[in-house]
Amino acid sequence: MSLTRPLMIILRETIQGDRRYYLWLAVLSLFIITGLGAYLNQLNRGLISTAMRDQLSWGFYISNFTFLVGVAAAAVLLVVPAYIYNFKPIKEIVLFGELLAIVAITMCILFIMVDLGQPLRVWHILPVIGMMNFPSSLLAWDVIVLNGYLFLNAAIVFYTLYRLSTGREYKWSVLWPLIILSIPWAVSIHTVTAFLYNGLSARPFWNASILAPRFLASAFCSGPAIMLILFQIIRSRSEVEIEDRAIFKIAELIAYAMGINLFLLGAEVFKEFYSGSIHSEPIRYLYFGLHGKGKLVPWIWFATVINIVAFILFLFPKTRTNFTTLNMGCLFIITGVYIEKGMGLVIPGFVPDTLGEIYEYSPTITELLITLGIWSTGAMLYTLLLKIAIPIYTGRLRFFKHRDGLKVGDVMTRRVITITEDTPVEEVERILASKGISGVPVVDSDRRVVGVVSEADIILLETEQKDRKNGKKASDIMTSPPLIAYENTDLKEIGKTMIEKGIRRIIVIDGENRPIGIISRRDIIRAFGSKGNLL
C-alpha cells in the first residue's frame, strides 16, 4: 500500500485555508524565526546571554517547562469522565485535549533543550546510555515519564485518526489499555517534576511534601482552562459540534480543582509564615520582599488576586455557565497559575542562596524571544494537527482501499449533530446555518431517532404566516418516521435510494435505533468520484 497519495492529501489539507489562516501562520512563522535567531545568538555566546547565574541556575525556561508539564497532565481531566464514566459530550472532544497534551510535552522538551545551553548535552540526561546515574537520578526519571506520556498520547491519537480515516471506529480492545495506562502516567509526569524540586533539601522553599499535590491541583486548573478557550475557537471555526454541556462540565471540574489548589497554597503559606523560621525567607521574599529586594512581589499578589477571582467565577453556576464570565475566569486562571507556578515557584527557591546572598533575576530579551519562539512553535503544531484531525474526525477526509463493496459505515459521518423533540425551531435554524448542514436528526429522551428536520421543513414553515412559527418545536415540523440505514448497507443501494426519493441525507442507526452516523450525497460522491481519496 503506497503512502504517497495519503501524505499528499494531508499536506494539501494543511496548506489550504482562508486569509485569516494564512495570516495566523505568517505571524507564528515570524515569531518562530525571531526565536530561532535569538537561540542561535545564545548558542554562539553561551548562557551568559541569559540572566541565569551561579546563584540562580534555573530561570524563565524552567518556569515555562513546569507550567507546560501541568498543561500536558491536565488531559486526564477529560479522559476520566470521557472513558471511565462514559460522559458522551466530553468523549466527543477528548481527542483535541490529547492533541494539546502532545503539543505541551513537545514544548517541554524544547524548553529543556534551550536550558541545557549546548544541545549535545542532552546525551547526558538520557537514561542508561547517558551519565544521569539511572535509576537514582530524578531527572532521568523525568525524561522517561515525559517521553512515555508523549508516546502514549501520540499512539492514542494517531490510532484513532487512522481508524476514522478509513471509515472504521477504533477497536476498544486496542485503545482501552492505552487509556488506562495514560491516567496514572499523567499523574506521574507532574509528580516526578514536583519531586525534582522537592528532593533538593538545600532549597527549603521547595522542600515540602505538599508540593506534588499542589502541582497536580494547579495543573487541573490551568490546562482545562486553556482547553475551554480552544474548544470554543474550534467549534466556531469548524464543523465540529462541541456541546455547551461538555464545556460547563469541564468548568465545574475546574472549580473543584481551583478550590483544592487555593486550599493547599493557603496551608503552605500558613506553615511558612506561622513558623517564622529562617527557612521562611524565600516566601517572605516572594510576597513582601527581602532586604529591599522584591521584583516578584507585585506579580505574585496580582496572581493571587486573579486566582481568587477566577475561583469565585467558577464556583457559582450562574457565572461559570455565562460565556463572558467563563472566559474571563479562564484567562485569570491561565495567567495566575502561569505566574504562581512559573517564576513564583522557581525563582524564590534560589533566593536567598545558600550563602544568604540575594540575586534578583529578570529574563533577558534573549530568553523572552526564545520563549516566544517556542510558544509559537507549539501554537503552529497544534494548528496543523487540527487541520489534519478535524476533517478526519468529521468524516470529510477518508481514505478508501477500493470503490467496489463499500458499505455505508465506510463513508458516513460518525459525529452526528442531533436535536430533541422540544428544540425550538429558531434553535434548529441556528444549528443548520452555523454548521452548514441541510438536516438534523431528532431524538427522544433515550436518544432513539424519531424524525428529521431538513432545510425544506424550515423553508416550508417560513412561507407560512409569521405568527405560526412562534412557539414551534422540532416535533411540530419534523418528518417522521425518517429514512434510515445501517452500517453494513451497500453504498450503491443507498445512492439509488437517495435519487429515487429525492433526498440529500439518510440517518445511520445501530440495532437500538440510536444514531451513529449520517450519510449524504456528498459522502457518496467523495467515495465514488474520480477525485476520491483512494489508497
Short mmCIF file of C-alpha atoms in Angstrom, two decimals:
data_model
loop_
_atom_site.label_atom_id
_atom_site.label_comp_id
_atom_site.label_asym_id
_atom_site.label_seq_id
_atom_site.Cartn_x
_atom_site.Cartn_y
_atom_site.Cartn_z
CA MET A 1 0.00 0.00 0.00
CA SER A 2 1.57 3.31 -1.09
CA LEU A 3 1.56 6.14 1.43
CA THR A 4 2.42 8.80 -1.13
CA ARG A 5 -1.17 9.75 -2.00
CA PRO A 6 -2.47 9.95 1.61
CA LEU A 7 0.52 12.08 2.58
CA MET A 8 -0.07 14.40 -0.38
CA ILE A 9 -3.75 14.74 0.57
CA ILE A 10 -2.83 15.51 4.19
CA LEU A 11 -0.27 18.08 3.01
CA ARG A 12 -2.92 19.66 0.81
CA GLU A 13 -5.26 19.92 3.81
CA THR A 14 -2.64 21.72 5.91
CA ILE A 15 -1.86 24.36 3.28
CA GLN A 16 -5.48 25.15 2.36
CA GLY A 17 -7.24 27.88 4.27
CA ASP A 18 -8.69 31.35 4.21
CA ARG A 19 -6.89 34.67 4.60
CA ARG A 20 -7.09 34.59 8.39
CA TYR A 21 -5.49 31.13 8.44
CA TYR A 22 -2.55 32.27 6.30
CA LEU A 23 -2.14 35.43 8.39
CA TRP A 24 -2.08 33.34 11.58
CA LEU A 25 0.61 31.04 10.14
CA ALA A 26 2.62 34.03 8.91
CA VAL A 27 2.61 35.69 12.35
CA LEU A 28 3.61 32.43 14.05
CA SER A 29 6.37 31.89 11.48
CA LEU A 30 7.73 35.38 12.15
CA PHE A 31 7.84 34.69 15.91
CA ILE A 32 9.47 31.29 15.35
CA ILE A 33 12.18 32.77 13.11
CA THR A 34 12.79 35.54 15.65
CA GLY A 35 13.07 32.97 18.45
CA LEU A 36 15.41 30.84 16.36
CA GLY A 37 17.65 33.85 15.75
CA ALA A 38 17.77 34.53 19.50
CA TYR A 39 18.61 30.89 20.16
CA LEU A 40 21.47 30.96 17.64
CA ASN A 41 22.79 34.01 19.47
CA GLN A 42 22.55 32.14 22.78
CA LEU A 43 24.22 29.11 21.19
CA ASN A 44 27.08 31.30 19.98
CA ARG A 45 27.59 33.34 23.16
CA GLY A 46 26.52 30.72 25.70
CA LEU A 47 24.13 31.03 28.62
CA ILE A 48 25.83 34.28 29.63
CA SER A 49 23.33 35.87 27.22
CA THR A 50 20.64 34.93 29.73
CA ALA A 51 20.15 36.36 33.24
CA MET A 52 20.83 32.99 34.89
CA ARG A 53 23.94 32.87 37.04
CA ASP A 54 25.61 30.59 39.60
CA GLN A 55 23.31 31.95 42.30
CA LEU A 56 20.23 31.24 40.18
CA SER A 57 20.71 28.42 37.68
CA TRP A 58 17.03 27.91 36.71
CA GLY A 59 15.05 30.74 35.21
CA PHE A 60 12.37 31.56 32.65
CA TYR A 61 12.90 28.38 30.61
CA ILE A 62 12.31 26.04 33.55
CA SER A 63 9.36 28.21 34.67
CA ASN A 64 7.66 27.62 31.33
CA PHE A 65 8.63 23.96 31.40
CA THR A 66 6.97 23.46 34.80
CA PHE A 67 3.77 25.20 33.69
CA LEU A 68 3.55 23.16 30.47
CA VAL A 69 4.01 19.84 32.27
CA GLY A 70 0.79 20.73 34.09
CA VAL A 71 -0.97 21.58 30.83
CA ALA A 72 0.00 18.18 29.44
CA ALA A 73 -1.08 16.31 32.58
CA ALA A 74 -4.47 18.05 32.53
CA ALA A 75 -5.62 15.89 29.60
CA VAL A 76 -6.50 13.28 32.22
CA LEU A 77 -9.30 15.58 33.41
CA LEU A 78 -11.02 14.84 30.09
CA VAL A 79 -10.00 11.20 29.81
CA VAL A 80 -11.57 10.13 33.12
CA PRO A 81 -15.13 11.46 32.55
CA ALA A 82 -15.00 10.56 28.86
CA TYR A 83 -13.80 6.97 29.02
CA ILE A 84 -14.24 5.84 32.62
CA TYR A 85 -17.67 7.42 33.21
CA ASN A 86 -18.64 7.48 29.51
CA PHE A 87 -19.81 11.11 29.58
CA LYS A 88 -20.59 11.44 25.89
CA PRO A 89 -20.32 15.25 25.43
CA ILE A 90 -16.70 15.17 26.68
CA LYS A 91 -15.95 11.85 24.96
CA GLU A 92 -16.64 13.57 21.64
CA ILE A 93 -13.87 16.14 22.22
CA VAL A 94 -11.26 14.32 24.30
CA LEU A 95 -9.20 13.84 21.12
CA PHE A 96 -8.49 17.58 20.98
CA GLY A 97 -7.36 17.55 24.61
CA GLU A 98 -4.94 14.74 23.84
CA LEU A 99 -3.59 16.73 20.90
CA LEU A 100 -2.89 19.57 23.32
CA ALA A 101 -1.02 17.14 25.59
CA ILE A 102 1.21 16.12 22.66
CA VAL A 103 1.98 19.74 21.87
CA ALA A 104 2.61 20.66 25.53
CA ILE A 105 5.11 17.81 26.01
CA THR A 106 6.87 18.77 22.78
CA MET A 107 7.22 22.32 24.09
CA CYS A 108 8.51 20.97 27.42
CA ILE A 109 11.27 19.13 25.57
CA LEU A 110 12.17 22.29 23.61
CA PHE A 111 12.44 24.33 26.83
CA ILE A 112 14.76 21.71 28.33
CA MET A 113 16.88 21.77 25.17
CA VAL A 114 17.36 25.54 25.25
CA ASP A 115 18.02 25.47 29.00
CA LEU A 116 20.84 22.97 28.52
CA GLY A 117 22.85 25.54 26.59
CA GLN A 118 24.52 23.19 24.14
CA PRO A 119 22.06 20.72 22.50
CA LEU A 120 24.60 17.89 22.60
CA ARG A 121 24.34 17.92 26.39
CA VAL A 122 21.03 16.10 26.02
CA TRP A 123 23.17 12.97 25.77
CA HIS A 124 23.97 13.25 29.46
CA ILE A 125 20.36 13.23 30.65
CA LEU A 126 19.33 10.12 28.72
CA PRO A 127 18.70 7.09 30.99
CA VAL A 128 21.10 4.13 30.81
CA ILE A 129 23.13 5.38 27.82
CA GLY A 130 23.83 8.78 29.37
CA MET A 131 25.52 9.77 32.60
CA MET A 132 22.47 10.53 34.74
CA ASN A 133 23.08 7.76 37.29
CA PHE A 134 19.82 5.98 36.48
CA PRO A 135 17.74 4.94 38.43
CA SER A 136 18.92 7.22 41.25
CA SER A 137 18.55 10.43 39.25
CA LEU A 138 15.10 12.02 39.29
CA LEU A 139 15.99 13.94 36.15
CA ALA A 140 16.45 10.64 34.30
CA TRP A 141 13.03 9.54 35.56
CA ASP A 142 11.56 12.81 34.31
CA VAL A 143 12.95 12.07 30.85
CA ILE A 144 11.29 8.64 30.95
CA VAL A 145 7.85 9.77 32.14
CA LEU A 146 7.66 12.77 29.79
CA ASN A 147 8.65 10.83 26.69
CA GLY A 148 6.48 7.88 27.74
CA TYR A 149 3.47 10.17 28.13
CA LEU A 150 4.20 11.71 24.73
CA PHE A 151 4.29 8.24 23.18
CA LEU A 152 1.03 7.17 24.88
CA ASN A 153 -0.92 10.22 23.71
CA ALA A 154 0.55 10.04 20.23
CA ALA A 155 -0.40 6.35 19.98
CA ILE A 156 -3.99 7.03 21.12
CA VAL A 157 -4.46 9.99 18.80
CA PHE A 158 -2.91 8.59 15.67
CA TYR A 159 -4.51 5.16 16.06
CA THR A 160 -7.93 6.80 16.46
CA LEU A 161 -7.39 9.07 13.45
CA TYR A 162 -6.11 6.19 11.33
CA ARG A 163 -9.22 4.11 12.05
CA LEU A 164 -11.55 7.04 11.38
CA SER A 165 -9.72 7.95 8.17
CA THR A 166 -10.54 4.51 6.77
CA GLY A 167 -14.21 4.74 7.79
CA ARG A 168 -13.95 2.45 10.80
CA GLU A 169 -14.39 3.01 14.51
CA TYR A 170 -11.42 2.30 16.75
CA LYS A 171 -11.18 -1.09 18.46
CA TRP A 172 -11.84 -0.70 22.16
CA SER A 173 -9.59 -3.67 22.93
CA VAL A 174 -6.64 -1.73 21.47
CA LEU A 175 -7.47 1.68 22.92
CA TRP A 176 -8.56 0.70 26.43
CA PRO A 177 -5.13 -0.45 27.77
CA LEU A 178 -3.50 2.75 26.47
CA ILE A 179 -6.17 4.93 28.08
CA ILE A 180 -5.97 3.15 31.43
CA LEU A 181 -2.18 3.46 31.41
CA SER A 182 -2.31 7.14 30.46
CA ILE A 183 -4.26 8.09 33.62
CA PRO A 184 -1.59 7.22 36.23
CA TRP A 185 1.09 8.25 33.75
CA ALA A 186 -0.42 11.76 33.55
CA VAL A 187 -0.24 11.96 37.34
CA SER A 188 3.33 10.67 37.28
CA ILE A 189 4.72 13.32 34.92
CA HIS A 190 3.79 16.13 37.28
CA THR A 191 4.61 14.15 40.41
CA VAL A 192 8.13 13.38 39.20
CA THR A 193 8.57 17.03 38.14
CA ALA A 194 7.49 18.11 41.64
CA PHE A 195 9.95 15.63 43.15
CA LEU A 196 12.75 17.29 41.14
CA TYR A 197 12.16 20.38 43.27
CA ASN A 198 11.02 18.58 46.40
CA GLY A 199 14.16 16.43 46.60
CA LEU A 200 16.55 19.39 46.89
CA SER A 201 16.85 19.61 50.67
CA ALA A 202 19.07 22.70 50.49
CA ARG A 203 16.16 24.62 48.94
CA PRO A 204 13.61 24.99 51.78
CA PHE A 205 11.05 26.75 49.56
CA TRP A 206 10.59 23.54 47.57
CA ASN A 207 11.30 21.05 50.35
CA ALA A 208 7.66 20.37 51.27
CA SER A 209 5.70 17.13 50.89
CA ILE A 210 2.65 19.14 49.81
CA LEU A 211 4.40 20.27 46.61
CA ALA A 212 3.30 17.34 44.41
CA PRO A 213 -0.42 17.67 45.29
CA ARG A 214 -0.15 21.43 44.69
CA PHE A 215 1.37 20.76 41.26
CA LEU A 216 -1.49 18.44 40.31
CA ALA A 217 -4.23 20.73 41.64
CA SER A 218 -2.89 23.72 39.70
CA ALA A 219 -2.46 21.56 36.59
CA PHE A 220 -6.14 20.58 36.69
CA CYS A 221 -6.99 24.29 36.69
CA SER A 222 -4.74 25.85 34.05
CA GLY A 223 -4.72 23.02 31.49
CA PRO A 224 -8.51 22.66 31.23
CA ALA A 225 -8.87 26.47 31.20
CA ILE A 226 -6.72 26.55 28.05
CA MET A 227 -8.82 23.72 26.60
CA LEU A 228 -12.08 25.59 27.22
CA ILE A 229 -10.87 28.53 25.16
CA LEU A 230 -9.54 26.25 22.42
CA PHE A 231 -12.79 24.28 22.27
CA GLN A 232 -14.78 27.46 21.73
CA ILE A 233 -12.42 28.50 18.92
CA ILE A 234 -12.61 25.05 17.33
CA ARG A 235 -16.40 24.92 17.26
CA SER A 236 -16.68 28.46 15.92
CA ARG A 237 -14.13 27.90 13.15
CA SER A 238 -15.03 24.35 12.11
CA GLU A 239 -17.93 21.94 11.69
CA VAL A 240 -17.06 20.14 14.93
CA GLU A 241 -20.02 20.15 17.32
CA ILE A 242 -18.97 20.78 20.92
CA GLU A 243 -21.90 20.85 23.30
CA ASP A 244 -22.27 23.50 25.98
CA ARG A 245 -22.76 20.61 28.42
CA ALA A 246 -19.18 19.49 27.82
CA ILE A 247 -17.78 22.99 28.35
CA PHE A 248 -19.83 23.58 31.50
CA LYS A 249 -18.91 20.18 32.98
CA ILE A 250 -15.20 20.91 32.48
CA ALA A 251 -15.76 24.32 34.10
CA GLU A 252 -17.34 22.57 37.09
CA LEU A 253 -14.32 20.28 37.42
CA ILE A 254 -12.04 23.33 37.27
CA ALA A 255 -13.97 24.86 40.18
CA TYR A 256 -13.22 21.83 42.36
CA ALA A 257 -9.55 21.77 41.34
CA MET A 258 -9.18 25.51 41.89
CA GLY A 259 -10.65 25.22 45.38
CA ILE A 260 -8.16 22.47 46.27
CA ASN A 261 -5.30 24.47 44.73
CA LEU A 262 -6.07 27.57 46.81
CA PHE A 263 -6.51 25.48 49.97
CA LEU A 264 -3.11 23.79 49.53
CA LEU A 265 -1.47 27.12 48.78
CA GLY A 266 -3.05 28.62 51.90
CA ALA A 267 -1.85 25.69 54.01
CA GLU A 268 1.70 26.17 52.75
CA VAL A 269 1.63 29.94 53.30
CA PHE A 270 0.34 29.42 56.87
CA LYS A 271 3.07 26.92 57.68
CA GLU A 272 5.84 29.16 56.37
CA PHE A 273 4.73 32.42 57.95
CA TYR A 274 3.44 30.99 61.25
CA SER A 275 6.65 29.06 61.92
CA GLY A 276 8.72 32.21 61.43
CA SER A 277 11.94 30.22 60.95
CA ILE A 278 14.86 31.24 58.77
CA HIS A 279 13.54 28.81 56.15
CA SER A 280 10.59 31.13 55.54
CA GLU A 281 12.83 33.78 53.94
CA PRO A 282 12.15 32.64 50.32
CA ILE A 283 8.38 33.02 50.73
CA ARG A 284 8.88 36.35 52.50
CA TYR A 285 10.94 37.46 49.51
CA LEU A 286 8.14 36.33 47.19
CA TYR A 287 5.26 38.05 48.97
CA PHE A 288 6.84 41.01 50.78
CA GLY A 289 10.40 41.34 49.54
CA LEU A 290 13.61 40.82 51.49
CA HIS A 291 16.24 43.41 52.42
CA GLY A 292 14.78 45.89 49.96
CA LYS A 293 14.64 43.38 47.11
CA GLY A 294 11.21 42.43 45.79
CA LYS A 295 10.84 42.25 42.00
CA LEU A 296 8.33 39.39 42.23
CA VAL A 297 6.10 40.92 44.91
CA PRO A 298 3.63 42.77 42.61
CA TRP A 299 3.48 39.76 40.28
CA ILE A 300 2.63 37.20 42.97
CA TRP A 301 -0.02 39.42 44.57
CA PHE A 302 -1.55 40.04 41.14
CA ALA A 303 -1.58 36.24 40.51
CA THR A 304 -3.11 35.56 43.94
CA VAL A 305 -5.92 38.08 43.46
CA ILE A 306 -6.92 36.91 39.98
CA ASN A 307 -6.75 33.25 41.08
CA ILE A 308 -9.22 34.01 43.87
CA VAL A 309 -11.47 35.98 41.50
CA ALA A 310 -11.36 33.10 39.00
CA PHE A 311 -12.31 30.62 41.71
CA ILE A 312 -15.34 32.73 42.61
CA LEU A 313 -16.38 32.96 38.94
CA PHE A 314 -16.14 29.19 38.52
CA LEU A 315 -17.71 28.39 41.89
CA PHE A 316 -21.18 29.70 41.06
CA PRO A 317 -23.16 28.01 38.24
CA LYS A 318 -24.56 31.35 37.07
CA THR A 319 -21.11 32.76 36.25
CA ARG A 320 -19.45 29.57 35.00
CA THR A 321 -22.31 28.98 32.51
CA ASN A 322 -22.11 32.54 31.20
CA PHE A 323 -19.52 32.61 28.44
CA THR A 324 -18.37 36.15 29.21
CA THR A 325 -17.52 35.41 32.84
CA LEU A 326 -16.41 31.87 31.96
CA ASN A 327 -13.80 33.12 29.50
CA MET A 328 -12.75 35.86 31.90
CA GLY A 329 -12.21 33.20 34.58
CA CYS A 330 -10.22 31.03 32.15
CA LEU A 331 -7.87 33.91 31.31
CA PHE A 332 -7.45 34.70 35.01
CA ILE A 333 -6.60 31.08 35.84
CA ILE A 334 -4.14 30.71 32.99
CA THR A 335 -2.36 33.95 33.90
CA GLY A 336 -2.47 33.39 37.66
CA VAL A 337 -1.19 29.81 37.56
CA TYR A 338 1.43 30.73 34.95
CA ILE A 339 2.89 33.35 37.32
CA GLU A 340 2.48 31.33 40.53
CA LYS A 341 3.76 28.06 39.12
CA GLY A 342 6.41 29.65 36.91
CA MET A 343 8.56 32.48 38.17
CA GLY A 344 6.71 32.44 41.51
CA LEU A 345 7.86 28.87 42.11
CA VAL A 346 11.29 28.71 40.50
CA ILE A 347 12.95 32.00 41.49
CA PRO A 348 12.24 32.05 45.28
CA GLY A 349 13.81 28.60 45.53
CA PHE A 350 17.17 30.29 44.87
CA VAL A 351 16.58 33.48 46.88
CA PRO A 352 18.40 33.88 49.17
CA ASP A 353 21.07 31.44 48.02
CA THR A 354 22.92 29.03 50.34
CA LEU A 355 25.30 31.84 51.34
CA GLY A 356 22.45 34.21 52.15
CA GLU A 357 23.03 36.39 49.07
CA ILE A 358 20.13 37.84 47.08
CA TYR A 359 20.38 37.84 43.30
CA GLU A 360 17.34 39.42 41.62
CA TYR A 361 16.51 37.71 38.36
CA SER A 362 14.62 39.05 35.35
CA PRO A 363 14.66 37.27 31.97
CA THR A 364 16.73 38.95 29.26
CA ILE A 365 15.41 39.81 25.81
CA THR A 366 17.13 36.66 24.54
CA GLU A 367 15.16 34.48 26.96
CA LEU A 368 11.92 36.28 26.13
CA LEU A 369 12.37 35.89 22.36
CA ILE A 370 13.33 32.21 22.61
CA THR A 371 10.30 31.59 24.83
CA LEU A 372 8.07 33.41 22.34
CA GLY A 373 9.50 31.24 19.57
CA ILE A 374 8.79 28.00 21.47
CA TRP A 375 5.22 29.04 22.31
CA SER A 376 4.69 29.98 18.66
CA THR A 377 6.07 26.60 17.61
CA GLY A 378 3.55 24.91 19.88
CA ALA A 379 0.71 27.05 18.52
CA MET A 380 1.66 26.21 14.93
CA LEU A 381 1.98 22.50 15.70
CA TYR A 382 -1.46 22.45 17.33
CA THR A 383 -2.94 24.38 14.40
CA LEU A 384 -1.52 21.94 11.83
CA LEU A 385 -2.61 18.91 13.87
CA LEU A 386 -6.14 20.32 13.99
CA LYS A 387 -6.08 20.90 10.23
CA ILE A 388 -5.49 17.18 9.80
CA ALA A 389 -7.59 15.87 12.69
CA ILE A 390 -10.81 17.86 12.16
CA PRO A 391 -11.61 16.68 8.59
CA ILE A 392 -10.83 13.09 9.57
CA TYR A 393 -12.84 13.40 12.79
CA THR A 394 -15.88 14.81 10.99
CA GLY A 395 -15.66 12.34 8.12
CA ARG A 396 -14.84 14.89 5.43
CA LEU A 397 -11.46 13.25 4.81
CA ARG A 398 -11.45 9.49 4.27
CA PHE A 399 -9.13 7.04 2.54
CA PHE A 400 -10.62 4.02 0.78
CA LYS A 401 -8.87 0.91 -0.47
CA HIS A 402 -11.42 0.33 -3.23
CA ARG A 403 -14.74 1.56 -4.59
CA ASP A 404 -16.46 -1.78 -5.04
CA GLY A 405 -18.03 -3.30 -1.97
CA LEU A 406 -18.10 -0.09 0.04
CA LYS A 407 -20.64 -0.01 2.84
CA VAL A 408 -22.42 2.92 4.45
CA GLY A 409 -20.21 2.62 7.53
CA ASP A 410 -17.10 3.19 5.36
CA VAL A 411 -18.08 6.68 4.29
CA MET A 412 -20.68 8.05 6.71
CA THR A 413 -20.02 10.98 9.03
CA ARG A 414 -19.86 9.46 12.50
CA ARG A 415 -20.08 12.64 14.58
CA VAL A 416 -23.80 13.39 14.36
CA ILE A 417 -25.42 16.62 15.49
CA THR A 418 -28.81 15.83 16.98
CA ILE A 419 -31.72 17.79 18.46
CA THR A 420 -34.58 16.80 20.74
CA GLU A 421 -38.30 16.94 20.06
CA ASP A 422 -38.56 20.03 22.28
CA THR A 423 -35.85 22.03 20.48
CA PRO A 424 -37.33 25.39 19.34
CA VAL A 425 -37.48 25.96 15.59
CA GLU A 426 -35.34 29.10 15.98
CA GLU A 427 -32.57 26.96 17.54
CA VAL A 428 -32.87 24.41 14.71
CA GLU A 429 -32.42 27.23 12.18
CA ARG A 430 -29.32 28.43 14.03
CA ILE A 431 -27.79 24.94 14.06
CA LEU A 432 -28.39 24.36 10.34
CA ALA A 433 -26.99 27.78 9.42
CA SER A 434 -23.96 27.78 11.74
CA LYS A 435 -22.91 24.21 10.96
CA GLY A 436 -23.60 24.39 7.23
CA ILE A 437 -25.74 21.25 7.20
CA SER A 438 -29.01 20.58 5.40
CA GLY A 439 -30.74 18.43 8.01
CA VAL A 440 -30.54 17.19 11.57
CA PRO A 441 -31.93 14.03 13.27
CA VAL A 442 -34.48 14.36 16.08
CA VAL A 443 -34.07 12.00 19.05
CA ASP A 444 -36.19 11.20 22.10
CA SER A 445 -35.06 11.05 25.73
CA ASP A 446 -33.38 7.65 25.10
CA ARG A 447 -31.51 9.04 22.04
CA ARG A 448 -33.62 6.96 19.66
CA VAL A 449 -34.31 8.52 16.29
CA VAL A 450 -37.90 9.70 15.91
CA GLY A 451 -37.63 12.07 12.97
CA VAL A 452 -35.56 14.50 10.95
CA VAL A 453 -35.80 18.24 10.32
CA SER A 454 -34.45 19.44 6.98
CA GLU A 455 -33.97 22.76 5.24
CA ALA A 456 -37.14 22.06 3.29
CA ASP A 457 -39.14 21.79 6.52
CA ILE A 458 -37.79 25.15 7.69
CA ILE A 459 -38.42 26.85 4.34
CA LEU A 460 -41.96 25.49 4.23
CA LEU A 461 -42.63 26.88 7.69
CA GLU A 462 -41.11 30.24 6.77
CA THR A 463 -43.58 30.60 3.89
CA GLU A 464 -46.48 30.35 6.33
CA GLN A 465 -47.80 33.16 8.50
CA LYS A 466 -45.07 34.57 10.71
CA ASP A 467 -47.02 34.19 13.93
CA ARG A 468 -47.49 30.49 13.24
CA LYS A 469 -43.74 29.99 13.62
CA ASN A 470 -43.63 31.32 17.16
CA GLY A 471 -43.53 28.58 19.79
CA LYS A 472 -42.98 25.83 17.23
CA LYS A 473 -40.76 22.92 18.19
CA ALA A 474 -38.85 20.34 16.20
CA SER A 475 -41.60 17.77 16.82
CA ASP A 476 -44.09 20.08 15.05
CA ILE A 477 -42.23 20.24 11.75
CA MET A 478 -40.08 17.08 11.60
CA THR A 479 -40.52 14.33 9.04
CA SER A 480 -41.41 11.11 10.83
CA PRO A 481 -40.57 8.32 10.52
CA PRO A 482 -37.27 9.22 8.87
CA LEU A 483 -35.48 7.20 6.23
CA ILE A 484 -32.74 5.17 7.92
CA ALA A 485 -29.85 2.88 7.00
CA TYR A 486 -27.42 0.55 8.75
CA GLU A 487 -23.63 0.46 8.68
CA ASN A 488 -23.48 -2.68 6.55
CA THR A 489 -25.89 -1.38 3.91
CA ASP A 490 -24.36 -1.37 0.42
CA LEU A 491 -23.32 2.13 -0.60
CA LYS A 492 -24.64 1.83 -4.16
CA GLU A 493 -28.04 0.78 -2.82
CA ILE A 494 -28.21 3.86 -0.58
CA GLY A 495 -27.19 6.06 -3.51
CA LYS A 496 -30.06 4.75 -5.61
CA THR A 497 -32.49 5.26 -2.73
CA MET A 498 -31.42 8.91 -2.38
CA ILE A 499 -32.00 9.56 -6.08
CA GLU A 500 -35.37 7.76 -6.16
CA LYS A 501 -36.64 9.51 -3.01
CA GLY A 502 -35.12 12.87 -3.90
CA ILE A 503 -33.39 13.24 -0.51
CA ARG A 504 -29.95 14.53 0.41
CA ARG A 505 -29.12 12.59 3.55
CA ILE A 506 -30.00 9.40 5.42
CA ILE A 507 -29.58 8.74 9.14
CA VAL A 508 -27.50 5.68 10.04
CA ILE A 509 -28.62 3.83 13.17
CA ASP A 510 -27.48 0.91 15.31
CA GLY A 511 -29.57 -2.06 16.41
CA GLU A 512 -31.32 0.02 19.09
CA ASN A 513 -32.43 2.77 16.69
CA ARG A 514 -29.83 5.21 18.03
CA PRO A 515 -27.99 7.45 15.53
CA ILE A 516 -24.37 6.51 14.92
CA GLY A 517 -23.83 8.49 11.74
CA ILE A 518 -25.31 10.29 8.78
CA ILE A 519 -24.61 9.81 5.09
CA SER A 520 -25.14 12.47 2.47
CA ARG A 521 -24.86 12.64 -1.30
CA ARG A 522 -21.56 14.43 -0.84
CA ASP A 523 -20.17 11.46 1.12
CA ILE A 524 -21.09 9.11 -1.72
CA ILE A 525 -19.62 11.39 -4.37
CA ARG A 526 -16.42 11.65 -2.33
CA ALA A 527 -16.15 7.85 -2.25
CA PHE A 528 -17.15 7.10 -5.85
CA GLY A 529 -15.99 10.26 -7.58
CA SER A 530 -12.91 10.41 -9.74
CA LYS A 531 -11.21 12.56 -7.09
CA GLY A 532 -11.97 10.19 -4.25
CA ASN A 533 -9.21 9.62 -1.70
CA LEU A 534 -8.17 6.12 -2.77
CA LEU A 535 -5.07 4.42 -1.42
#
